[in-house]
PDB file of C-alpha atoms and ligand atoms in Angstrom:
ATOM      1  CA  MET A   1       0.000   0.000   0.000  1.00 56.00           C
ATOM      2  CA  LYS A   2       1.632   3.257  -1.105  1.00 57.00           C
ATOM      3  CA  VAL A   3       0.207   6.244   0.685  1.00 66.00           C
ATOM      4  CA  ASP A   4       1.306   9.784  -0.008  1.00 79.00           C
ATOM      5  CA  LYS A   5       1.201  11.396   3.418  1.00 90.00           C
ATOM      6  CA  LYS A   6       3.595  12.853   5.914  1.00 95.00           C
ATOM      7  CA  ASP A   7       3.876  11.767   9.552  1.00 98.00           C
ATOM      8  CA  PHE A   8       5.554  13.333  12.556  1.00 98.00           C
ATOM      9  CA  LEU A   9       6.978  10.355  14.414  1.00 98.00           C
ATOM     10  CA  ASP A  10      10.468  11.630  14.900  1.00 97.00           C
ATOM     11  CA  LEU A  11      12.231  15.009  14.534  1.00 98.00           C
ATOM     12  CA  SER A  12      15.034  13.384  12.607  1.00 97.00           C
ATOM     13  CA  SER A  13      12.744  12.418   9.701  1.00 97.00           C
ATOM     14  CA  TRP A  14      12.068  16.082   8.989  1.00 98.00           C
ATOM     15  CA  SER A  15      14.530  18.503   7.403  1.00 97.00           C
ATOM     16  CA  VAL A  16      15.624  21.608   9.269  1.00 97.00           C
ATOM     17  CA  PHE A  17      13.851  23.625   6.565  1.00 97.00           C
ATOM     18  CA  GLU A  18      10.530  21.881   7.276  1.00 97.00           C
ATOM     19  CA  LEU A  19      10.967  22.194  11.041  1.00 98.00           C
ATOM     20  CA  LYS A  20      11.725  25.902  10.748  1.00 98.00           C
ATOM     21  CA  GLN A  21       8.614  26.371   8.597  1.00 97.00           C
ATOM     22  CA  ILE A  22       6.536  24.925  11.443  1.00 98.00           C
ATOM     23  CA  LEU A  23       8.151  27.294  13.939  1.00 98.00           C
ATOM     24  CA  THR A  24       7.588  30.277  11.653  1.00 98.00           C
ATOM     25  CA  MET A  25       3.914  29.392  11.287  1.00 96.00           C
ATOM     26  CA  ALA A  26       3.668  28.874  15.056  1.00 97.00           C
ATOM     27  CA  THR A  27       4.794  32.482  15.571  1.00 97.00           C
ATOM     28  CA  VAL A  28       1.938  33.679  13.362  1.00 95.00           C
ATOM     29  CA  LEU A  29      -0.612  31.395  15.006  1.00 95.00           C
ATOM     30  CA  LYS A  30       0.513  32.459  18.472  1.00 96.00           C
ATOM     31  CA  SER A  31       0.006  36.112  17.556  1.00 94.00           C
ATOM     32  CA  GLU A  32      -3.451  35.433  16.064  1.00 89.00           C
ATOM     33  CA  ARG A  33      -4.574  33.098  18.856  1.00 74.00           C
ATOM     34  CA  GLN A  34      -7.978  32.581  17.184  1.00 74.00           C
ATOM     35  CA  PRO A  35      -6.825  32.098  13.578  1.00 71.00           C
ATOM     36  CA  ARG A  36      -8.339  34.346  10.938  1.00 70.00           C
ATOM     37  CA  GLN A  37      -9.009  31.381   8.658  1.00 75.00           C
ATOM     38  CA  PRO A  38     -10.372  28.114  10.112  1.00 84.00           C
ATOM     39  CA  ARG A  39      -7.613  26.127   8.409  1.00 90.00           C
ATOM     40  CA  LEU A  40      -8.948  22.775   9.602  1.00 95.00           C
ATOM     41  CA  ALA A  41     -12.703  23.368   9.263  1.00 94.00           C
ATOM     42  CA  GLY A  42     -14.498  20.033   9.090  1.00 95.00           C
ATOM     43  CA  LYS A  43     -11.354  18.045   9.979  1.00 97.00           C
ATOM     44  CA  SER A  44     -10.973  15.593  12.847  1.00 98.00           C
ATOM     45  CA  LEU A  45      -8.001  14.315  14.813  1.00 98.00           C
ATOM     46  CA  ALA A  46      -8.187  11.013  16.707  1.00 98.00           C
ATOM     47  CA  MET A  47      -5.971  11.037  19.811  1.00 98.00           C
ATOM     48  CA  ILE A  48      -4.959   7.636  21.183  1.00 98.00           C
ATOM     49  CA  PHE A  49      -3.634   7.758  24.744  1.00 97.00           C
ATOM     50  CA  GLU A  50      -2.115   4.646  26.262  1.00 96.00           C
ATOM     51  CA  LYS A  51      -0.451   6.785  28.949  1.00 97.00           C
ATOM     52  CA  ALA A  52      -1.650   9.712  31.053  1.00 96.00           C
ATOM     53  CA  SER A  53      -1.461  13.308  29.849  1.00 98.00           C
ATOM     54  CA  THR A  54      -2.488  16.820  30.784  1.00 98.00           C
ATOM     55  CA  ARG A  55      -0.624  19.137  28.386  1.00 98.00           C
ATOM     56  CA  THR A  56      -0.480  16.976  25.280  1.00 98.00           C
ATOM     57  CA  ARG A  57      -4.145  16.099  25.384  1.00 98.00           C
ATOM     58  CA  VAL A  58      -5.424  19.598  26.075  1.00 98.00           C
ATOM     59  CA  SER A  59      -3.018  21.403  23.735  1.00 98.00           C
ATOM     60  CA  PHE A  60      -3.848  19.133  20.786  1.00 98.00           C
ATOM     61  CA  GLU A  61      -7.572  19.193  21.547  1.00 98.00           C
ATOM     62  CA  VAL A  62      -7.855  22.956  21.971  1.00 96.00           C
ATOM     63  CA  GLY A  63      -5.486  23.460  19.045  1.00 96.00           C
ATOM     64  CA  MET A  64      -7.779  21.473  16.726  1.00 96.00           C
ATOM     65  CA  TYR A  65     -10.796  23.410  17.983  1.00 95.00           C
ATOM     66  CA  GLN A  66      -9.103  26.773  17.428  1.00 94.00           C
ATOM     67  CA  LEU A  67      -8.246  25.736  13.864  1.00 95.00           C
ATOM     68  CA  GLY A  68     -11.912  24.999  13.189  1.00 94.00           C
ATOM     69  CA  GLY A  69     -11.701  21.213  13.569  1.00 96.00           C
ATOM     70  CA  GLN A  70     -12.312  18.749  16.367  1.00 97.00           C
ATOM     71  CA  ALA A  71     -10.352  16.149  18.332  1.00 98.00           C
ATOM     72  CA  ILE A  72     -11.551  12.796  19.629  1.00 98.00           C
ATOM     73  CA  PHE A  73      -9.929  11.364  22.756  1.00 98.00           C
ATOM     74  CA  LEU A  74      -9.475   7.592  22.798  1.00 97.00           C
ATOM     75  CA  SER A  75      -8.012   6.043  25.906  1.00 94.00           C
ATOM     76  CA  ARG A  76      -6.691   2.520  25.837  1.00 87.00           C
ATOM     77  CA  HIS A  77      -9.263   1.466  28.409  1.00 88.00           C
ATOM     78  CA  ASP A  78     -12.300   2.889  26.663  1.00 89.00           C
ATOM     79  CA  SER A  79     -11.410   1.746  23.151  1.00 92.00           C
ATOM     80  CA  GLN A  80     -11.066  -1.734  21.679  1.00 93.00           C
ATOM     81  CA  LEU A  81      -7.268  -1.356  21.764  1.00 91.00           C
ATOM     82  CA  GLY A  82      -7.500  -2.211  25.454  1.00 89.00           C
ATOM     83  CA  ARG A  83      -9.303  -5.431  24.556  1.00 91.00           C
ATOM     84  CA  GLY A  84      -6.662  -6.493  22.058  1.00 93.00           C
ATOM     85  CA  GLU A  85      -7.804  -5.059  18.726  1.00 95.00           C
ATOM     86  CA  PRO A  86      -4.634  -4.890  16.613  1.00 95.00           C
ATOM     87  CA  ILE A  87      -3.107  -1.501  15.944  1.00 96.00           C
ATOM     88  CA  GLU A  88      -3.200  -2.305  12.203  1.00 97.00           C
ATOM     89  CA  ASP A  89      -7.002  -2.582  12.247  1.00 97.00           C
ATOM     90  CA  THR A  90      -7.334   0.499  14.427  1.00 97.00           C
ATOM     91  CA  ALA A  91      -5.236   2.414  11.885  1.00 98.00           C
ATOM     92  CA  ARG A  92      -7.346   1.239   8.939  1.00 98.00           C
ATOM     93  CA  VAL A  93     -10.642   2.037  10.634  1.00 98.00           C
ATOM     94  CA  LEU A  94      -9.678   5.421  12.062  1.00 98.00           C
ATOM     95  CA  SER A  95      -8.305   6.468   8.652  1.00 98.00           C
ATOM     96  CA  ARG A  96     -11.827   6.123   7.261  1.00 98.00           C
ATOM     97  CA  TYR A  97     -13.208   8.578   9.827  1.00 98.00           C
ATOM     98  CA  VAL A  98     -10.553  11.115  10.668  1.00 98.00           C
ATOM     99  CA  ASP A  99      -7.933  13.281   8.964  1.00 98.00           C
ATOM    100  CA  GLY A 100      -5.076  12.620  11.363  1.00 98.00           C
ATOM    101  CA  ILE A 101      -4.109  10.436  14.334  1.00 98.00           C
ATOM    102  CA  MET A 102      -2.044  11.442  17.342  1.00 98.00           C
ATOM    103  CA  ILE A 103      -0.747   8.639  19.541  1.00 98.00           C
ATOM    104  CA  ARG A 104       0.896   8.524  22.973  1.00 98.00           C
ATOM    105  CA  THR A 105       2.107   5.041  23.706  1.00 98.00           C
ATOM    106  CA  PHE A 106       4.967   2.906  25.018  1.00 97.00           C
ATOM    107  CA  SER A 107       6.769   1.479  22.011  1.00 98.00           C
ATOM    108  CA  GLN A 108       7.990   3.654  19.148  1.00 98.00           C
ATOM    109  CA  ASP A 109       7.412   0.594  16.926  1.00 98.00           C
ATOM    110  CA  ASP A 110       3.664   0.945  17.541  1.00 97.00           C
ATOM    111  CA  THR A 111       3.723   4.431  16.047  1.00 98.00           C
ATOM    112  CA  VAL A 112       5.521   3.007  13.007  1.00 98.00           C
ATOM    113  CA  VAL A 113       2.931   0.231  12.594  1.00 98.00           C
ATOM    114  CA  LEU A 114       0.124   2.744  13.038  1.00 98.00           C
ATOM    115  CA  SER A 115       1.690   4.953  10.384  1.00 98.00           C
ATOM    116  CA  ARG A 116       2.185   2.033   7.989  1.00 97.00           C
ATOM    117  CA  TYR A 117      -1.482   1.046   8.095  1.00 97.00           C
ATOM    118  CA  ALA A 118      -2.997   4.521   8.417  1.00 98.00           C
ATOM    119  CA  THR A 119      -3.752   6.492   5.274  1.00 97.00           C
ATOM    120  CA  VAL A 120      -3.795   9.752   7.277  1.00 98.00           C
ATOM    121  CA  PRO A 121      -0.864  11.526   8.988  1.00 98.00           C
ATOM    122  CA  VAL A 122       0.269  10.124  12.340  1.00 98.00           C
ATOM    123  CA  ILE A 123       1.771  12.328  15.071  1.00 98.00           C
ATOM    124  CA  ASN A 124       3.883  11.026  17.939  1.00 98.00           C
ATOM    125  CA  GLY A 125       2.587  12.477  21.216  1.00 98.00           C
ATOM    126  CA  LEU A 126       5.295  10.644  23.256  1.00 98.00           C
ATOM    127  CA  THR A 127       6.711   7.149  23.327  1.00 98.00           C
ATOM    128  CA  ASP A 128       9.287   5.561  25.629  1.00 98.00           C
ATOM    129  CA  LEU A 129      11.878   6.534  23.000  1.00 98.00           C
ATOM    130  CA  LEU A 130      10.892  10.029  21.852  1.00 98.00           C
ATOM    131  CA  HIS A 131       8.827  13.116  22.598  1.00 98.00           C
ATOM    132  CA  PRO A 132       9.231  15.127  19.387  1.00 98.00           C
ATOM    133  CA  SER A 133       6.238  17.494  19.652  1.00 98.00           C
ATOM    134  CA  GLN A 134       7.523  18.600  23.065  1.00 98.00           C
ATOM    135  CA  VAL A 135      11.086  19.264  21.987  1.00 98.00           C
ATOM    136  CA  LEU A 136      10.092  21.045  18.762  1.00 98.00           C
ATOM    137  CA  SER A 137       8.038  23.426  20.851  1.00 98.00           C
ATOM    138  CA  ASP A 138      10.888  23.770  23.360  1.00 98.00           C
ATOM    139  CA  VAL A 139      13.122  24.952  20.505  1.00 98.00           C
ATOM    140  CA  PHE A 140      10.415  27.546  19.756  1.00 98.00           C
ATOM    141  CA  THR A 141      10.430  28.687  23.417  1.00 98.00           C
ATOM    142  CA  ILE A 142      14.216  29.033  23.402  1.00 98.00           C
ATOM    143  CA  GLN A 143      14.169  31.012  20.152  1.00 97.00           C
ATOM    144  CA  GLU A 144      11.515  33.358  21.550  1.00 97.00           C
ATOM    145  CA  ARG A 145      13.999  34.399  24.196  1.00 97.00           C
ATOM    146  CA  PHE A 146      17.393  34.081  22.536  1.00 97.00           C
ATOM    147  CA  GLY A 147      16.757  34.194  18.768  1.00 96.00           C
ATOM    148  CA  ASP A 148      18.615  31.639  16.647  1.00 94.00           C
ATOM    149  CA  ILE A 149      19.207  28.485  18.688  1.00 96.00           C
ATOM    150  CA  ARG A 150      22.335  27.607  16.675  1.00 94.00           C
ATOM    151  CA  LYS A 151      24.378  30.107  18.644  1.00 85.00           C
ATOM    152  CA  LEU A 152      23.479  28.594  22.001  1.00 96.00           C
ATOM    153  CA  LYS A 153      24.936  26.089  24.398  1.00 97.00           C
ATOM    154  CA  VAL A 154      22.168  23.799  25.596  1.00 98.00           C
ATOM    155  CA  ALA A 155      22.445  21.291  28.448  1.00 98.00           C
ATOM    156  CA  TYR A 156      20.223  18.412  29.482  1.00 98.00           C
ATOM    157  CA  VAL A 157      20.614  16.971  32.975  1.00 98.00           C
ATOM    158  CA  GLY A 158      19.090  13.688  34.140  1.00 98.00           C
ATOM    159  CA  ASP A 159      17.655  10.561  32.606  1.00 98.00           C
ATOM    160  CA  GLY A 160      18.650   9.574  29.068  1.00 98.00           C
ATOM    161  CA  ASN A 161      14.970   9.135  28.251  1.00 98.00           C
ATOM    162  CA  ASN A 162      12.497  10.163  25.527  1.00 98.00           C
ATOM    163  CA  MET A 163      13.247  13.852  26.175  1.00 98.00           C
ATOM    164  CA  ALA A 164      17.015  13.350  26.028  1.00 98.00           C
ATOM    165  CA  ASN A 165      16.717  11.386  22.771  1.00 98.00           C
ATOM    166  CA  SER A 166      14.548  14.056  21.198  1.00 98.00           C
ATOM    167  CA  TRP A 167      16.983  16.759  22.328  1.00 98.00           C
ATOM    168  CA  ILE A 168      19.742  14.872  20.533  1.00 98.00           C
ATOM    169  CA  ASN A 169      17.651  14.739  17.346  1.00 98.00           C
ATOM    170  CA  ALA A 170      16.883  18.451  17.689  1.00 98.00           C
ATOM    171  CA  ALA A 171      20.594  19.291  18.077  1.00 98.00           C
ATOM    172  CA  MET A 172      21.350  17.259  14.952  1.00 97.00           C
ATOM    173  CA  ARG A 173      18.718  19.126  12.930  1.00 97.00           C
ATOM    174  CA  PHE A 174      18.978  22.672  14.343  1.00 97.00           C
ATOM    175  CA  GLY A 175      22.749  22.616  14.819  1.00 96.00           C
ATOM    176  CA  PHE A 176      23.183  23.767  18.436  1.00 97.00           C
ATOM    177  CA  ASP A 177      25.722  22.406  20.903  1.00 97.00           C
ATOM    178  CA  LEU A 178      24.198  19.932  23.339  1.00 98.00           C
ATOM    179  CA  GLN A 179      25.844  18.571  26.465  1.00 98.00           C
ATOM    180  CA  LEU A 180      23.937  15.860  28.315  1.00 98.00           C
ATOM    181  CA  ALA A 181      24.775  14.714  31.843  1.00 98.00           C
ATOM    182  CA  CYS A 182      23.367  11.254  32.559  1.00 98.00           C
ATOM    183  CA  PRO A 183      24.419   8.608  35.088  1.00 98.00           C
ATOM    184  CA  ASP A 184      26.018   5.403  33.955  1.00 97.00           C
ATOM    185  CA  GLY A 185      23.356   2.917  32.902  1.00 97.00           C
ATOM    186  CA  TYR A 186      20.863   5.685  32.098  1.00 98.00           C
ATOM    187  CA  HIS A 187      22.353   7.048  28.898  1.00 98.00           C
ATOM    188  CA  PRO A 188      20.314   8.091  25.855  1.00 98.00           C
ATOM    189  CA  ASP A 189      19.627   5.635  23.042  1.00 98.00           C
ATOM    190  CA  ALA A 190      22.990   4.577  21.572  1.00 98.00           C
ATOM    191  CA  LYS A 191      21.793   4.528  17.941  1.00 98.00           C
ATOM    192  CA  ILE A 192      20.215   7.971  18.126  1.00 98.00           C
ATOM    193  CA  LEU A 193      23.350   9.366  19.730  1.00 98.00           C
ATOM    194  CA  ALA A 194      25.731   7.732  17.244  1.00 98.00           C
ATOM    195  CA  ARG A 195      23.755   8.973  14.241  1.00 98.00           C
ATOM    196  CA  ALA A 196      23.547  12.512  15.617  1.00 98.00           C
ATOM    197  CA  ARG A 197      27.237  12.668  16.434  1.00 97.00           C
ATOM    198  CA  LYS A 198      28.017  11.531  12.906  1.00 97.00           C
ATOM    199  CA  GLU A 199      25.609  13.849  11.074  1.00 97.00           C
ATOM    200  CA  ALA A 200      25.551  16.973  13.244  1.00 96.00           C
ATOM    201  CA  ASP A 201      27.692  20.032  12.540  1.00 93.00           C
ATOM    202  CA  SER A 202      27.592  20.825  16.261  1.00 95.00           C
ATOM    203  CA  GLU A 203      28.979  19.182  19.410  1.00 97.00           C
ATOM    204  CA  ILE A 204      26.764  16.555  21.031  1.00 98.00           C
ATOM    205  CA  ASN A 205      28.261  14.863  24.089  1.00 98.00           C
ATOM    206  CA  VAL A 206      27.101  12.719  26.984  1.00 98.00           C
ATOM    207  CA  VAL A 207      29.100  13.160  30.191  1.00 98.00           C
ATOM    208  CA  ASP A 208      28.761  11.898  33.764  1.00 97.00           C
ATOM    209  CA  ASP A 209      29.324  15.198  35.502  1.00 98.00           C
ATOM    210  CA  PRO A 210      26.379  17.650  35.545  1.00 98.00           C
ATOM    211  CA  LEU A 211      28.776  20.545  36.300  1.00 98.00           C
ATOM    212  CA  GLN A 212      30.677  19.789  33.121  1.00 98.00           C
ATOM    213  CA  ALA A 213      27.465  19.717  31.027  1.00 98.00           C
ATOM    214  CA  VAL A 214      26.051  22.923  32.515  1.00 98.00           C
ATOM    215  CA  GLN A 215      29.303  24.931  32.405  1.00 98.00           C
ATOM    216  CA  GLY A 216      28.488  28.108  30.406  1.00 98.00           C
ATOM    217  CA  ALA A 217      25.086  26.779  29.265  1.00 98.00           C
ATOM    218  CA  GLN A 218      22.392  29.285  28.323  1.00 98.00           C
ATOM    219  CA  VAL A 219      19.657  26.672  28.464  1.00 98.00           C
ATOM    220  CA  VAL A 220      19.376  23.885  31.041  1.00 98.00           C
ATOM    221  CA  ASN A 221      16.718  21.216  30.558  1.00 98.00           C
ATOM    222  CA  THR A 222      15.651  18.528  32.917  1.00 98.00           C
ATOM    223  CA  ASP A 223      12.877  15.954  33.182  1.00 98.00           C
ATOM    224  CA  VAL A 224      11.447  13.516  35.721  1.00 98.00           C
ATOM    225  CA  TRP A 225      13.711  10.764  37.004  1.00 98.00           C
ATOM    226  CA  ALA A 226      11.042   8.068  36.626  1.00 98.00           C
ATOM    227  CA  SER A 227       9.042   8.329  33.419  1.00 98.00           C
ATOM    228  CA  MET A 228       5.579   6.929  32.855  1.00 98.00           C
ATOM    229  CA  GLY A 229       5.835   3.153  33.038  1.00 97.00           C
ATOM    230  CA  GLN A 230       8.840   3.271  35.426  1.00 97.00           C
ATOM    231  CA  GLU A 231       6.884   3.952  38.611  1.00 96.00           C
ATOM    232  CA  GLU A 232       8.211   0.811  40.289  1.00 97.00           C
ATOM    233  CA  GLU A 233      11.814   1.989  39.810  1.00 97.00           C
ATOM    234  CA  ALA A 234      11.124   5.397  41.358  1.00 97.00           C
ATOM    235  CA  GLN A 235      12.860   4.710  44.658  1.00 97.00           C
ATOM    236  CA  LEU A 236      16.018   3.318  43.069  1.00 98.00           C
ATOM    237  CA  ARG A 237      16.064   6.138  40.561  1.00 98.00           C
ATOM    238  CA  ARG A 238      15.825   8.776  43.313  1.00 98.00           C
ATOM    239  CA  ARG A 239      19.119   7.431  44.676  1.00 98.00           C
ATOM    240  CA  VAL A 240      20.875   7.129  41.307  1.00 98.00           C
ATOM    241  CA  PHE A 241      19.808  10.570  40.100  1.00 98.00           C
ATOM    242  CA  ALA A 242      20.338  12.532  43.341  1.00 98.00           C
ATOM    243  CA  PRO A 243      23.590  14.110  42.036  1.00 98.00           C
ATOM    244  CA  TYR A 244      21.740  15.195  38.883  1.00 98.00           C
ATOM    245  CA  GLN A 245      19.375  17.676  40.511  1.00 98.00           C
ATOM    246  CA  VAL A 246      19.039  21.114  38.908  1.00 98.00           C
ATOM    247  CA  ASN A 247      19.748  23.376  41.869  1.00 98.00           C
ATOM    248  CA  ASP A 248      21.464  26.677  42.622  1.00 98.00           C
ATOM    249  CA  GLN A 249      24.850  25.083  43.058  1.00 98.00           C
ATOM    250  CA  LEU A 250      24.669  23.562  39.580  1.00 98.00           C
ATOM    251  CA  LEU A 251      23.328  26.730  37.972  1.00 98.00           C
ATOM    252  CA  ALA A 252      26.205  28.743  39.470  1.00 98.00           C
ATOM    253  CA  VAL A 253      28.410  27.466  36.621  1.00 98.00           C
ATOM    254  CA  ALA A 254      25.841  28.187  33.868  1.00 98.00           C
ATOM    255  CA  ALA A 255      25.801  31.388  31.776  1.00 98.00           C
ATOM    256  CA  PRO A 256      24.543  34.438  33.719  1.00 98.00           C
ATOM    257  CA  ASP A 257      21.448  34.656  31.464  1.00 97.00           C
ATOM    258  CA  VAL A 258      20.631  30.944  31.800  1.00 98.00           C
ATOM    259  CA  MET A 259      17.077  29.764  31.145  1.00 98.00           C
ATOM    260  CA  VAL A 260      15.865  26.580  32.844  1.00 98.00           C
ATOM    261  CA  LEU A 261      13.203  24.534  31.097  1.00 98.00           C
ATOM    262  CA  HIS A 262      11.132  21.574  32.207  1.00 98.00           C
ATOM    263  CA  CYS A 263       8.594  19.779  30.025  1.00 98.00           C
ATOM    264  CA  LEU A 264       6.443  19.067  33.106  1.00 98.00           C
ATOM    265  CA  PRO A 265       5.076  17.456  35.197  1.00 98.00           C
ATOM    266  CA  ALA A 266       7.820  18.488  37.666  1.00 98.00           C
ATOM    267  CA  HIS A 267       8.787  16.854  40.939  1.00 98.00           C
ATOM    268  CA  ARG A 268      10.105  19.704  43.048  1.00 98.00           C
ATOM    269  CA  GLY A 269      12.824  18.463  45.391  1.00 98.00           C
ATOM    270  CA  GLU A 270      13.808  15.709  42.948  1.00 98.00           C
ATOM    271  CA  GLU A 271      15.046  16.680  39.471  1.00 98.00           C
ATOM    272  CA  ILE A 272      14.631  20.410  40.231  1.00 98.00           C
ATOM    273  CA  THR A 273      14.539  22.318  43.516  1.00 98.00           C
ATOM    274  CA  ALA A 274      11.449  24.338  44.404  1.00 98.00           C
ATOM    275  CA  PRO A 275      13.354  27.686  44.438  1.00 98.00           C
ATOM    276  CA  VAL A 276      14.870  27.044  41.007  1.00 98.00           C
ATOM    277  CA  PHE A 277      11.484  26.039  39.647  1.00 98.00           C
ATOM    278  CA  SER A 278       9.883  29.223  41.028  1.00 98.00           C
ATOM    279  CA  ARG A 279      12.599  31.414  39.611  1.00 98.00           C
ATOM    280  CA  PHE A 280      12.145  30.032  36.101  1.00 98.00           C
ATOM    281  CA  GLN A 281       8.430  29.295  36.185  1.00 98.00           C
ATOM    282  CA  GLU A 282       7.475  32.040  33.741  1.00 98.00           C
ATOM    283  CA  PHE A 283       9.633  30.325  31.121  1.00 98.00           C
ATOM    284  CA  ILE A 284       8.433  26.874  32.108  1.00 98.00           C
ATOM    285  CA  PHE A 285       4.753  27.744  31.843  1.00 98.00           C
ATOM    286  CA  SER A 286       5.335  29.588  28.544  1.00 98.00           C
ATOM    287  CA  GLN A 287       7.047  26.406  27.427  1.00 98.00           C
ATOM    288  CA  ALA A 288       3.862  24.498  28.265  1.00 98.00           C
ATOM    289  CA  GLU A 289       1.704  27.090  26.472  1.00 98.00           C
ATOM    290  CA  ASN A 290       3.859  26.934  23.359  1.00 98.00           C
ATOM    291  CA  ARG A 291       2.985  23.263  22.882  1.00 98.00           C
ATOM    292  CA  MET A 292      -0.372  24.447  21.601  1.00 98.00           C
ATOM    293  CA  HIS A 293       0.957  27.070  19.186  1.00 97.00           C
ATOM    294  CA  VAL A 294       3.592  24.789  17.685  1.00 98.00           C
ATOM    295  CA  GLN A 295       1.231  21.824  17.434  1.00 98.00           C
ATOM    296  CA  LYS A 296      -1.351  23.998  15.693  1.00 97.00           C
ATOM    297  CA  ALA A 297       1.280  24.753  13.048  1.00 97.00           C
ATOM    298  CA  LEU A 298       2.066  21.044  12.816  1.00 98.00           C
ATOM    299  CA  LEU A 299      -1.627  20.156  12.485  1.00 98.00           C
ATOM    300  CA  ALA A 300      -2.266  22.876   9.895  1.00 96.00           C
ATOM    301  CA  THR A 301       0.662  21.544   7.866  1.00 96.00           C
ATOM    302  CA  LEU A 302      -0.084  17.835   8.130  1.00 97.00           C
ATOM    303  CA  LEU A 303      -3.888  17.861   8.035  1.00 96.00           C
ATOM    304  CA  GLY A 304      -4.567  21.065   6.155  1.00 89.00           C
ATOM    305  CA  GLY A 305      -1.766  21.146   3.622  1.00 71.00           C
ATOM    306  CA  ALA A 306      -0.719  24.611   4.877  1.00 64.00           C
ATOM    307  CA  LYS A 307       2.428  26.006   3.298  1.00 50.00           C
TER     308      LYS A 307
HETATM  309  N1   CP B 401       4.958  17.524  28.812  1.00 93.33           N
HETATM  310  C1   CP B 401       3.939  16.691  28.539  1.00 93.33           C
HETATM  311  O1   CP B 401       3.932  15.981  27.535  1.00 93.33           O
HETATM  312  O2   CP B 401       2.949  16.722  29.456  1.00 93.33           O
HETATM  313  P1   CP B 401       1.726  15.717  29.592  1.00 93.33           P
HETATM  314  O3   CP B 401       2.269  14.379  30.011  1.00 93.33           O
HETATM  315  O4   CP B 401       0.839  16.342  30.618  1.00 93.33           O
HETATM  316  O5   CP B 401       1.043  15.613  28.252  1.00 93.33           O
HETATM  317  N1  NVA B 402       9.940  11.476  30.377  1.00 93.33           N
HETATM  318  C1  NVA B 402       8.593  11.771  30.803  1.00 93.33           C
HETATM  319  C2  NVA B 402       8.032  12.903  30.009  1.00 93.33           C
HETATM  320  C3  NVA B 402       6.652  13.340  30.440  1.00 93.33           C
HETATM  321  C4  NVA B 402       6.084  14.414  29.564  1.00 93.33           C
HETATM  322  C5  NVA B 402       7.732  10.537  30.660  1.00 93.33           C
HETATM  323  O1  NVA B 402       7.878   9.826  29.645  1.00 93.33           O
HETATM  324  O2  NVA B 402       6.930  10.258  31.537  1.00 93.33           O
END
């Protein structure tokens, strides 16, 4: 089955030109808020959630509404997916009703299968491996403050998880320097890292020492120590990641104009201290808001053929 459609499963499958087009459109959509033209009038997005969500669900749902379309929330438990209907059949059926599918799930392979059998665009709303819609909008948030991200030194401190992997892909595409500090045994995906280090024009390194990664950084990112699905490891992870907390002592070595970002939800006192969170919360909540503006641009492009 040959289907001419574009998906957003992974930042690395898009060119920097295409990604920048999304960010440019997001700037326009953010300034309009209620778009002048209902670019997605009559269009529907199915949203499959096999994990919890606050931001992703609401930002995609409200984003579709503001573009003149609608979104349909499908949780694993309330759909036939939870009773074992294959993803292939779900993809074929949903494609006959809706104009796009967003999925939040465990395995990245499931998004690939969904995309293979769907005749409509598929958007990754987080897997264990990647969180591309989050990091694309984080690049937007950084550029709102600093301008071109290529000139910046970005750090990521903590678990080598879906956020870390997507940051590596973003560094490869946008060309900024990225230093990640992750404990042994919790490094980012080796294949993603190797490809990025080979293809990127910029420096992408994983180190053990958070001070080394944050030295001179203008942007410091962190994320939870136990991601969704790792709840049982939370206690162990609190011990392993204790030296990787974003706190005042760590930020003392960052650039004087440092910006701290967190994709949320945050665990104050774990990956970030409460005072640091409070100091940077305006940025962090703008970061959350920007999900909606950037995803609207993504939706308008994928479902509406916007140029
Ligand atoms: N950052 C993020 O994806 O948040 P949710 O889990 O609330 O969607
Ligand atoms: N790494 C986190 C991100 C939450 C938005 C998780 O997967 O739970």
